[in-house]
XYZ file of C-alpha atoms in Angstrom:
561
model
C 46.566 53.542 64.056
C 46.483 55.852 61.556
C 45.276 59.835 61.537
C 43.354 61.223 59.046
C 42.614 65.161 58.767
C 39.149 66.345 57.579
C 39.294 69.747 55.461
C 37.392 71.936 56.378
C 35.957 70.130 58.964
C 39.896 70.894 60.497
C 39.108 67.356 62.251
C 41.518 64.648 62.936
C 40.243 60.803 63.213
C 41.864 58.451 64.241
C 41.135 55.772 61.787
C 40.817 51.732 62.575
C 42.861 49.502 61.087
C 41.308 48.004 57.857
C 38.889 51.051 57.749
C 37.882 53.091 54.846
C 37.903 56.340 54.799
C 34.143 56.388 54.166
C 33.275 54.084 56.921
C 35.645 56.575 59.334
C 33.815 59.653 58.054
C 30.420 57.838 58.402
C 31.639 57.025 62.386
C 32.376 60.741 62.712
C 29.056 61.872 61.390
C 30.233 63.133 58.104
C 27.861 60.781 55.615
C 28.926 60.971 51.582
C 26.959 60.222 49.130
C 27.004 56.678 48.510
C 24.335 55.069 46.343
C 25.730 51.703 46.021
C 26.216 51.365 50.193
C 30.657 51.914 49.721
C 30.649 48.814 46.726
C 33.176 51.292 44.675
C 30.330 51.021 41.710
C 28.594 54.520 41.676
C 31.379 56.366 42.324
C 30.440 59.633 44.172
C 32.079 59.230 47.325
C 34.764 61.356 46.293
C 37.335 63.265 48.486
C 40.596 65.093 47.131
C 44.209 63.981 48.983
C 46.860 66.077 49.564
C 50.169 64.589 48.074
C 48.642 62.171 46.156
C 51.768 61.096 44.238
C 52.090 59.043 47.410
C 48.371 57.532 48.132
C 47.605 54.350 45.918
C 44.518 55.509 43.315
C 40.892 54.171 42.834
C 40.595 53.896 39.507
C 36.710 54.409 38.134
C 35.235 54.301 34.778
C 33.871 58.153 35.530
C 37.016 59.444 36.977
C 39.637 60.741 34.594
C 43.328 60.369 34.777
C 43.830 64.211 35.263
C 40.919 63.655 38.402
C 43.469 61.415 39.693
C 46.403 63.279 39.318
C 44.888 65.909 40.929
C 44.072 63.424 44.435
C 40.712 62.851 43.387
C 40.099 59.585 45.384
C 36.803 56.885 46.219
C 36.603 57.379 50.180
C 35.092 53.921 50.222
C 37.951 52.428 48.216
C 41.050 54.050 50.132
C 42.228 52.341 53.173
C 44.654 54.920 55.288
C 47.944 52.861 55.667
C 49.413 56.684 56.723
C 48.509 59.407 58.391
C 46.899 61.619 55.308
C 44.848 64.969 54.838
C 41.729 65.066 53.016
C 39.028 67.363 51.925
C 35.466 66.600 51.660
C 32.625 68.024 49.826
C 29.711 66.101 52.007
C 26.342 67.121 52.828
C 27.430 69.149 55.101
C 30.226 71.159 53.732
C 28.543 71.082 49.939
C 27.657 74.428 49.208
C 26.075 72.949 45.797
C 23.980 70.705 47.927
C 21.655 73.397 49.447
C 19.563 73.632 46.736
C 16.454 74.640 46.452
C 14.586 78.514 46.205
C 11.542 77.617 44.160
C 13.503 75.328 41.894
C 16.767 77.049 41.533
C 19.827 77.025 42.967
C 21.299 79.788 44.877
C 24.900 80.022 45.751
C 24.671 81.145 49.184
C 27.838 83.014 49.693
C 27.209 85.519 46.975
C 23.411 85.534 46.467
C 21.735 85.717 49.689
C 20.673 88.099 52.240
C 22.231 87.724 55.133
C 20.398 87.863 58.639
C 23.446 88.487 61.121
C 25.584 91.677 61.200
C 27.404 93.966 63.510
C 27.296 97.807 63.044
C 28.897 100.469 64.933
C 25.950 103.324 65.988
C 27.204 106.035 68.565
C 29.654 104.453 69.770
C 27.827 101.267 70.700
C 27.935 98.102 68.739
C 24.508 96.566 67.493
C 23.826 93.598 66.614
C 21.677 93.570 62.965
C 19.262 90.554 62.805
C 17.180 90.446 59.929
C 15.064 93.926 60.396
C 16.185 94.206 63.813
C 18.271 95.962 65.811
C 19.974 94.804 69.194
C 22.404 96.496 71.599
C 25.095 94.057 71.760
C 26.598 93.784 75.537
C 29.413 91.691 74.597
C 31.308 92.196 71.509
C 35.192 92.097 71.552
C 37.552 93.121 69.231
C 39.106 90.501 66.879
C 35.599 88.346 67.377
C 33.571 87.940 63.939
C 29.870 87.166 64.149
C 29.269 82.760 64.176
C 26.437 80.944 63.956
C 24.443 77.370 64.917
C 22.258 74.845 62.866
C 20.979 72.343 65.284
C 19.268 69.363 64.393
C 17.433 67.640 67.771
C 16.185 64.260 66.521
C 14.687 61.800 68.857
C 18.043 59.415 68.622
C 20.594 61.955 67.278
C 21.269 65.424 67.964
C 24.074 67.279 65.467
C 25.712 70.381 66.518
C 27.155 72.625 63.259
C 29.012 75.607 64.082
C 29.462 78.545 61.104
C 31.196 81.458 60.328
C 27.977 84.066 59.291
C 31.077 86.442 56.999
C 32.076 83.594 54.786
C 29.725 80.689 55.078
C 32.386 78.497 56.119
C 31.428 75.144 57.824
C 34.121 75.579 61.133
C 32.886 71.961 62.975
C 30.469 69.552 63.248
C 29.743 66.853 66.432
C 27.142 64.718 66.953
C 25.617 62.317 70.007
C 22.860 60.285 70.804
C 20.262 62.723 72.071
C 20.633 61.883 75.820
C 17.020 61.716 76.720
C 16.636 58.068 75.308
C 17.349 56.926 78.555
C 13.656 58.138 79.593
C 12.305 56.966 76.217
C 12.861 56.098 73.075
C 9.455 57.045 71.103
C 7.923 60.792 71.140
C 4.954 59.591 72.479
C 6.996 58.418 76.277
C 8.607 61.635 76.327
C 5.436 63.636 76.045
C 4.210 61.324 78.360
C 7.257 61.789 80.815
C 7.569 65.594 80.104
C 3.845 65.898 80.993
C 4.832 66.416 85.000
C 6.792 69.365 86.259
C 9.778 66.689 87.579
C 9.779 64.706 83.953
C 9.820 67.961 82.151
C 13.047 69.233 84.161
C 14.814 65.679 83.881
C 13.925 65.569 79.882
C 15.124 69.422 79.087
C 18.447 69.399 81.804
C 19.343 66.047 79.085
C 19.097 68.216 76.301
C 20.312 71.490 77.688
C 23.154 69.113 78.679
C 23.564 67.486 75.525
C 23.519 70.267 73.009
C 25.649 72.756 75.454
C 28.158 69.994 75.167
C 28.371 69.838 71.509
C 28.395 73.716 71.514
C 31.316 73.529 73.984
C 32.996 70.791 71.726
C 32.914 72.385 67.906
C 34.035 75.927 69.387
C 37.271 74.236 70.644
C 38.090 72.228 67.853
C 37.293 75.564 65.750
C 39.565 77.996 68.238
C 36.331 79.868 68.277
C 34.930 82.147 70.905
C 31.475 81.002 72.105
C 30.409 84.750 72.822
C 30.889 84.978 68.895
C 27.821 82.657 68.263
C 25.032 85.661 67.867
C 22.290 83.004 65.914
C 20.860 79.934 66.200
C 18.644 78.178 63.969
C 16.892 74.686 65.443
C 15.192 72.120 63.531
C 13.289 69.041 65.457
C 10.096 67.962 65.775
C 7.776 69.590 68.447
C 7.872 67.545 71.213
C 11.692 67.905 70.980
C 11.608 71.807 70.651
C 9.157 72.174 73.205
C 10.922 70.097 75.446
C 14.106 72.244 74.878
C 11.948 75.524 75.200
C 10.512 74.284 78.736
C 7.320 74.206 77.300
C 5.117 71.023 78.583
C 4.470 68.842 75.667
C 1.074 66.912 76.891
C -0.878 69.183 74.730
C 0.520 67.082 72.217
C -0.303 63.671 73.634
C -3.829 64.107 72.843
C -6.769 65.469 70.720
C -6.730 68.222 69.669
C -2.632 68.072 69.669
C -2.261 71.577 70.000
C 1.268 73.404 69.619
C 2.033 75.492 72.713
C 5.285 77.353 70.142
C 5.243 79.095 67.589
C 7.482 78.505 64.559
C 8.777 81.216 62.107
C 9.825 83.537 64.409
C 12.820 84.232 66.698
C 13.887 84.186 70.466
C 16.698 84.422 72.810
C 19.052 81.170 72.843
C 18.656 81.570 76.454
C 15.403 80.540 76.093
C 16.202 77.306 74.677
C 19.120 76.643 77.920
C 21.622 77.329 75.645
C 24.527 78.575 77.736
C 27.718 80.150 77.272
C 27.035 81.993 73.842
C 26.722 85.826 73.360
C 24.383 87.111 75.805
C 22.359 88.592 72.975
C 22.841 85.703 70.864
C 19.284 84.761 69.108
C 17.190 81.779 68.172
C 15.175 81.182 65.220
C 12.430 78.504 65.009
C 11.520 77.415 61.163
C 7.783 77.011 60.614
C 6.090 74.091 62.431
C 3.442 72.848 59.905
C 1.374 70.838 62.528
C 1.531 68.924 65.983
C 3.603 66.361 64.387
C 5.016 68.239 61.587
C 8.240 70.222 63.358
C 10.671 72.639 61.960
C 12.690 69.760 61.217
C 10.398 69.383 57.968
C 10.118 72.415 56.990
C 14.150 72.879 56.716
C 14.424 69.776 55.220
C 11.692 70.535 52.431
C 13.732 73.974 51.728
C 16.640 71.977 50.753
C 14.855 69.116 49.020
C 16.031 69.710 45.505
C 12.892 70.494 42.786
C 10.104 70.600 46.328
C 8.734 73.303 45.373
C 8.759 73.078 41.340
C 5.363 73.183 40.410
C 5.715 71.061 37.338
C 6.931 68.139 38.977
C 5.272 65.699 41.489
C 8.105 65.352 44.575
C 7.364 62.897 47.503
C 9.700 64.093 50.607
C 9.867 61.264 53.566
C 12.240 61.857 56.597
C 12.029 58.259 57.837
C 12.835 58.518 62.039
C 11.204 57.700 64.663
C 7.657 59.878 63.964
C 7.779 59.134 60.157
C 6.698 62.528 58.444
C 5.790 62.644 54.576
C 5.627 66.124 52.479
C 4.040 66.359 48.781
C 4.173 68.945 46.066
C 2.224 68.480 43.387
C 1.250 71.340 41.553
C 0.289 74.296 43.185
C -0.503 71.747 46.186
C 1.677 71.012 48.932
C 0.523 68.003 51.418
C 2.235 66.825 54.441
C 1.241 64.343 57.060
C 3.431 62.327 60.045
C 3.093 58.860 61.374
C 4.456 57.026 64.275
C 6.607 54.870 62.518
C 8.653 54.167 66.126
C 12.407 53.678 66.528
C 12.810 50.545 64.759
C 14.541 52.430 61.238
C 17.122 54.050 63.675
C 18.180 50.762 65.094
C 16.493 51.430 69.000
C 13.908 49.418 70.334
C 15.218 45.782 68.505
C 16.933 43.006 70.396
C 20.335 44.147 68.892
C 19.731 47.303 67.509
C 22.297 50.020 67.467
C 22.779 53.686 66.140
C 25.450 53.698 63.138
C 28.897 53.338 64.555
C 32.017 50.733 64.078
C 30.292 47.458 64.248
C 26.715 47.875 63.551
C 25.595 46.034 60.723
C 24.831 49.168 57.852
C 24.020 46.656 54.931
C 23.233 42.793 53.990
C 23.407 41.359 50.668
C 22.075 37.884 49.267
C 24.935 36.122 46.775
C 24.107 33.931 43.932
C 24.252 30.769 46.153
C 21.548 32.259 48.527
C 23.687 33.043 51.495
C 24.281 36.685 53.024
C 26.777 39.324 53.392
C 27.046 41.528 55.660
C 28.616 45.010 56.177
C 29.740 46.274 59.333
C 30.794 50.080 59.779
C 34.841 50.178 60.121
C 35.177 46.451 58.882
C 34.532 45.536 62.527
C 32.565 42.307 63.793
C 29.307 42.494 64.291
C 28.080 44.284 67.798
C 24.360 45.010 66.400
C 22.078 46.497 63.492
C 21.629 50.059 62.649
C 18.774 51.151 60.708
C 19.807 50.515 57.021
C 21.153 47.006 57.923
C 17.525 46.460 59.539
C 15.898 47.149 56.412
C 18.023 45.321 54.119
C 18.397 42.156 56.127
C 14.395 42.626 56.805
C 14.621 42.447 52.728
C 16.944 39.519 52.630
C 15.415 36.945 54.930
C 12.002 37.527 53.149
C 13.866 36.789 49.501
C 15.446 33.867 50.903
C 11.933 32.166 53.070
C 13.454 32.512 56.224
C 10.588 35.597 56.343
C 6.764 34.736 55.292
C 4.109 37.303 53.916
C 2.796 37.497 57.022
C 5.637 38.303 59.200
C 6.336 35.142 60.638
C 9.873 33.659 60.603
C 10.648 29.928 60.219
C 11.771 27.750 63.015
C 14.728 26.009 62.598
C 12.779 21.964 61.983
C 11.254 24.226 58.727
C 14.356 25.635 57.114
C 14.887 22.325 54.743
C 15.099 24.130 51.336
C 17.574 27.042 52.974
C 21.275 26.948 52.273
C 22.621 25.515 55.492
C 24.528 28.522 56.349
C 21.057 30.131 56.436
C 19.615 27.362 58.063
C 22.474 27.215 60.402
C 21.240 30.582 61.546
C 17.634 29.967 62.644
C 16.872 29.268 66.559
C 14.500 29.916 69.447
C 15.412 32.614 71.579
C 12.488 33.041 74.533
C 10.535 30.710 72.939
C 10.362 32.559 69.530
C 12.046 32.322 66.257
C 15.077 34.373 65.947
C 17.743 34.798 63.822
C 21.237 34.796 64.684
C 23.862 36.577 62.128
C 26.771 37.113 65.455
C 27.631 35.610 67.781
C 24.585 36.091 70.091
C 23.142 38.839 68.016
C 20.005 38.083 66.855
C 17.097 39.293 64.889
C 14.142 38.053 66.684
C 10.356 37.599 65.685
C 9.232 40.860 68.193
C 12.519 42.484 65.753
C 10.006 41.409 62.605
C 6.622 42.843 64.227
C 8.321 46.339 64.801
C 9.565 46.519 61.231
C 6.287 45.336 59.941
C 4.330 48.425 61.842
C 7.276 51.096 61.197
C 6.867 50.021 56.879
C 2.983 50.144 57.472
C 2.969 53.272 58.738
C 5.064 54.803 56.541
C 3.582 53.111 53.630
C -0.122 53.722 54.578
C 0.926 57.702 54.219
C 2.571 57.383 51.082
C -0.460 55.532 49.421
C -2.787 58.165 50.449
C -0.569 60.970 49.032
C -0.746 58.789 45.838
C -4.274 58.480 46.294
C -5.335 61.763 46.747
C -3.034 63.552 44.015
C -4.446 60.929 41.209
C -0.902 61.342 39.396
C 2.465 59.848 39.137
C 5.372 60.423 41.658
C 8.411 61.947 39.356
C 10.776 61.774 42.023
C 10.748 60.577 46.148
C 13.654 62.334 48.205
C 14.406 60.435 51.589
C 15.900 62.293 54.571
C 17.081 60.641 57.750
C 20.119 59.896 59.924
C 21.205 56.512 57.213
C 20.770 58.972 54.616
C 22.814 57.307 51.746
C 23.053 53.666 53.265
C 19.541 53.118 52.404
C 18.987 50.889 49.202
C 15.863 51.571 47.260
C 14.768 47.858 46.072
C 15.393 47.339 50.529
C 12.963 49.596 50.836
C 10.146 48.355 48.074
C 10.895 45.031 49.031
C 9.682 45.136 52.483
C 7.205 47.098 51.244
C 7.854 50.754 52.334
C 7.318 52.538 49.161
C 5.760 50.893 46.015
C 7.781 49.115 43.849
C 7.701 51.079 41.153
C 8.793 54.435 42.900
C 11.857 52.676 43.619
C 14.262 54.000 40.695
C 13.025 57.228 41.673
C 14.437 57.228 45.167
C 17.618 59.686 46.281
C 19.019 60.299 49.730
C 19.347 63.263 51.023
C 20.833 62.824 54.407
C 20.409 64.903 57.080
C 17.800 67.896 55.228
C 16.800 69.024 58.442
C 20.410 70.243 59.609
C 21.266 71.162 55.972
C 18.165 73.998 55.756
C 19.000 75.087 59.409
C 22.294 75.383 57.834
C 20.787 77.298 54.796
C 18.860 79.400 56.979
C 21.261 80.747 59.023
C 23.038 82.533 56.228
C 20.233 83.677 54.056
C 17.038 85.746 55.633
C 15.361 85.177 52.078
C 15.204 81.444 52.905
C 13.658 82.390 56.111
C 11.166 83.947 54.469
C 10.172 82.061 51.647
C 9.959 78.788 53.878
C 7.880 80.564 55.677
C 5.208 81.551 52.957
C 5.308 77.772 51.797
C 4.131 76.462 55.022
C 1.650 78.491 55.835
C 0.255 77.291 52.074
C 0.521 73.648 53.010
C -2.309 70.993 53.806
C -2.057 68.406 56.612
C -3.799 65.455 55.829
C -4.692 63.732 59.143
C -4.316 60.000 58.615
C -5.647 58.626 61.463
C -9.163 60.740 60.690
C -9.506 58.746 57.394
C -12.352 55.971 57.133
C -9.808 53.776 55.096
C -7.014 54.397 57.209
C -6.882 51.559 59.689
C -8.295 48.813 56.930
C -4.575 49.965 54.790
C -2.783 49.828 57.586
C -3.339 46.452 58.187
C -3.277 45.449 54.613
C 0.078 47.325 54.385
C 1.727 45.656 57.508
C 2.339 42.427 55.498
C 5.671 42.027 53.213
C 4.972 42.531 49.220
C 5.320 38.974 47.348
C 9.087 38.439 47.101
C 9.833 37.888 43.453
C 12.202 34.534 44.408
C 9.095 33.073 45.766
């Protein structure tokens, strides 16, 4: 086994044997940008080696000899046969990649205000944050001021620790968020949480979980946690209110009231984070609506062009409460849906979140068989989201999938290869599909996707409807990020077909504008003034809304039928 160092991540992996480099970074939560799913074509995964005399090159038609020569390498084309150092410009660590102040870029080291910093006044030190002042009652010599972004998604949580003097990304970890094991939809938790005992089970898990993380990037930084002074969080509400203490049932039911305000700050402590400075601060981003968290707001900050008024942007963070943002003008729209847990592999007979051996991607060839793409080369142990939606894609090209959702049984599959045909069976007396050895994708599998791509769907075509203008560009955001594929996505009918050249992944937004956030008060600020500008649009409230869901739940025509 082979060792691979991450710069500046200063993380070692241990890499798999047969593994890319890009499928190891992808299993460590550090996602590149990889339009073509790791196929070597587009040629943006890039990473620069140290002592690259010695490392064999990946030769692309956009990469110069002189890119080579100076370790410029494809991460999805280099398989580790050494231990080797690399550095990464990802999502993450890209300082180009958080984008977006009313249409133009700002490099945040040098142009930004910053919200954290320590001054000496009579003796004492004081924390500065933003416009206020704090008595700091822990600050040691040789400490320099750090910082959180925390993302708390329903499936994922991500822990990013920075330094607030120099903007540098110090470490990164990531887990499953460990309340699934009490639910895996928003609407069970708020349901759970609704009772004093559910509440304390639900936030001890997250308390738990994130502390962990905390615990886990400060030692592989060498860092101090009395150092971390800020916080910013991004999640949807019931997640932040959860982690805040704060019952969610309000938000089980009409009128969905908010019971926490976004946009402002509070102690960490508030929030059960433990172990940082005892002054250290937390800053909530707007929430827009019930079902609109700060999550959405952050991500929308860093969603290149948002808020350009001459352009027409569709932002969708696909998860498990699908929520869709619009700018259009001088007109910003936003709206969720409960898309459910299908897209981030939970819920499905073999789902799985993205790590070595879940099926990311599946491919048709020219004989009408499949392909299929497991993360670290490894076989098959289940389907993560992206792998959901593209074999979801496939079956319905090749007939295994009809219009209406229903799969084939096996005595039907005479005009399938037989390798396809091979793969039909019954599993509880329903049509399934098997693509490992008992891993299947069953009919129930099919009915999820169906009302996840409704949902989602069903928002977008309002958005369409109601703006009477072309999309110029759709950004999506989730935890697949870059493993997505566009024509997937318009195939199963997600977006329309013709928005599907227009699609780019943006990864994780919502950790990238907590990121963006916590060095720059102006982005605060600004995010701020846009929200409190925006429209929800209440989908369920519509007279059409139910008649295109419905509609929408069936697959598009598949152009091979």
């Amino acid at each position: 086994m082979t060792t691979l160092t991450v710069l500046p991540f200063k993380k070692a992996i241990d890499v798999q044997e047969g593994e890319s480099i890009h499928d190891a970074l992808f299993r460590e939560g550090i996602a590149l940008e990889t339009p073509c799913n790791g196929q070597g074509v587009c040629g943006q995964c890039r990473v620069r080696v140290e002592s690259p005399g010695d490392i064999p090159e990946t030769p692309h038609e956009n990469m110069t000899e002189a890119d080579m020569a100076a370790g410029v390498r494809l991460a999805c084309c280099l398989v580790p046969e050494r231990d080797m150092t690399v550095h990464v410009l990802s999502e993450v660590a890209d300082d180009s990649e958080f984008a977006i102040l009313e249409g133009e870029p700002t490099d945040l080291l040098n142009n930004c205000d910053p919200v954290v910093s320590i001054q000496e006044s009579d003796g004492d030190t004081v924390l500065q944050y933003g416009s206020d002042e704090i008595p700091l009652t822990r600050w040691e010599p040789g400490f320099s001021p750090k910082g959180l972004a925390i993302d708390i998604g329903t499936t994922t949580i991500v822990v990013n620790l920075i330094c607030m003097v120099s903007g540098e990304d110090l470490s990164t970890a990531s887990s499953l968020n460990p309340q699934i094991g009490m639910g895996h939809d928003v609407m069970t938790r708020i349901q759970t949480g609704s009772t004093p005992e559910g509440l304390k089970s639900l936030a001890d898990a997250i308390h738990d979980g994130i502390n962990r993380l905390i615990t886990d990037t400060c030692k592989d930084a060498g860092a101090n946690p009395h150092e971390i002074l800020d916080v910013v969080l991004g999640g949807n509400t019931t997640m932040l209110e959860i982690a805040g203490n704060i019952n969610p049932e309000p938000l089980g039911h009409v009128p969905f009231t908010v019971d926490l305000e976004g946009g402002k700050h509070y102690p960490a402590t508030d929030f059960g984070l433990t172990g940082l400075n005892p002054d250290a601060q937390l800053y909530i981003p707007p929430i827009a609506h019930a079902f609109v968290g700060s999550d959405i707001s952050a991500g929308m900050l860093v969603c290149k062009g948002f808020f350009d008024p001459a352009a027409n942007v569709l932002f969708i963070d696909i998860g498990t409460n699908g929520e869709i943002a619009l700018q259009a003008g001088d007109k910003t729209l936003i709206t969720s849906t409960a898309a459910g847990p299908a897209f981030e592999g939970m819920g499905l007979s073999s789902g799985m979140n993205a790590r070595i051996g879940a099926v990311d991607t599946v491919e048709t060839t020219d004989h009408n068989a499949l392909v299929f793409h497991t993360i670290g080369g490894a076989p098959a142990r289940g389907i993560c989201g992206s792998g959901v939606i593209d074999l979801t894609a496939c079956l319905l090209r090749l007939g295994v999938l009809e219009r209406t959702g229903r799969m084939i049984r096996p005595d039907q599959a005479h005009d399938l290869h037989e390798d396809i045909a091979a793969c039909l069976c019954d599993v509880d007396d329903m049509p399934a599909f098997e693509y490992g050895e008992q891993i299947y994708f069953t009919q129930k599998d099919v009915r999820q996707v169906q009302l996840a791509k409704s949902a989602i769907k069903t928002a977008v075509d309002v958005f369409i409807k109601e703006i009477g203008n072309p999309i110029d560009k759709v950004v999506v955001s989730g935890g697949f990020g870059h493993t997505l594929n566009p024509e997937s996505l318009a195939e199963i009918g997600l977006i329309p077909v013709d928005l599907a050249p227009k699609v780019s992944f943006a990864g994780n937004t919502s950790l990238l504008g907590c990121r963006r956030m916590l060095l720059d008060e102006s982005a605060r600020s600004f995010i701020e003034k846009q929200m409190a500008a925006a429209e929800h649009l209440s989908l369920a409230e519509r007279p059409d809304f139910m008649e295109a869901f419905i509609e929408n739940s069936e697959f598009p025509e598949s152009e091979a039928a």
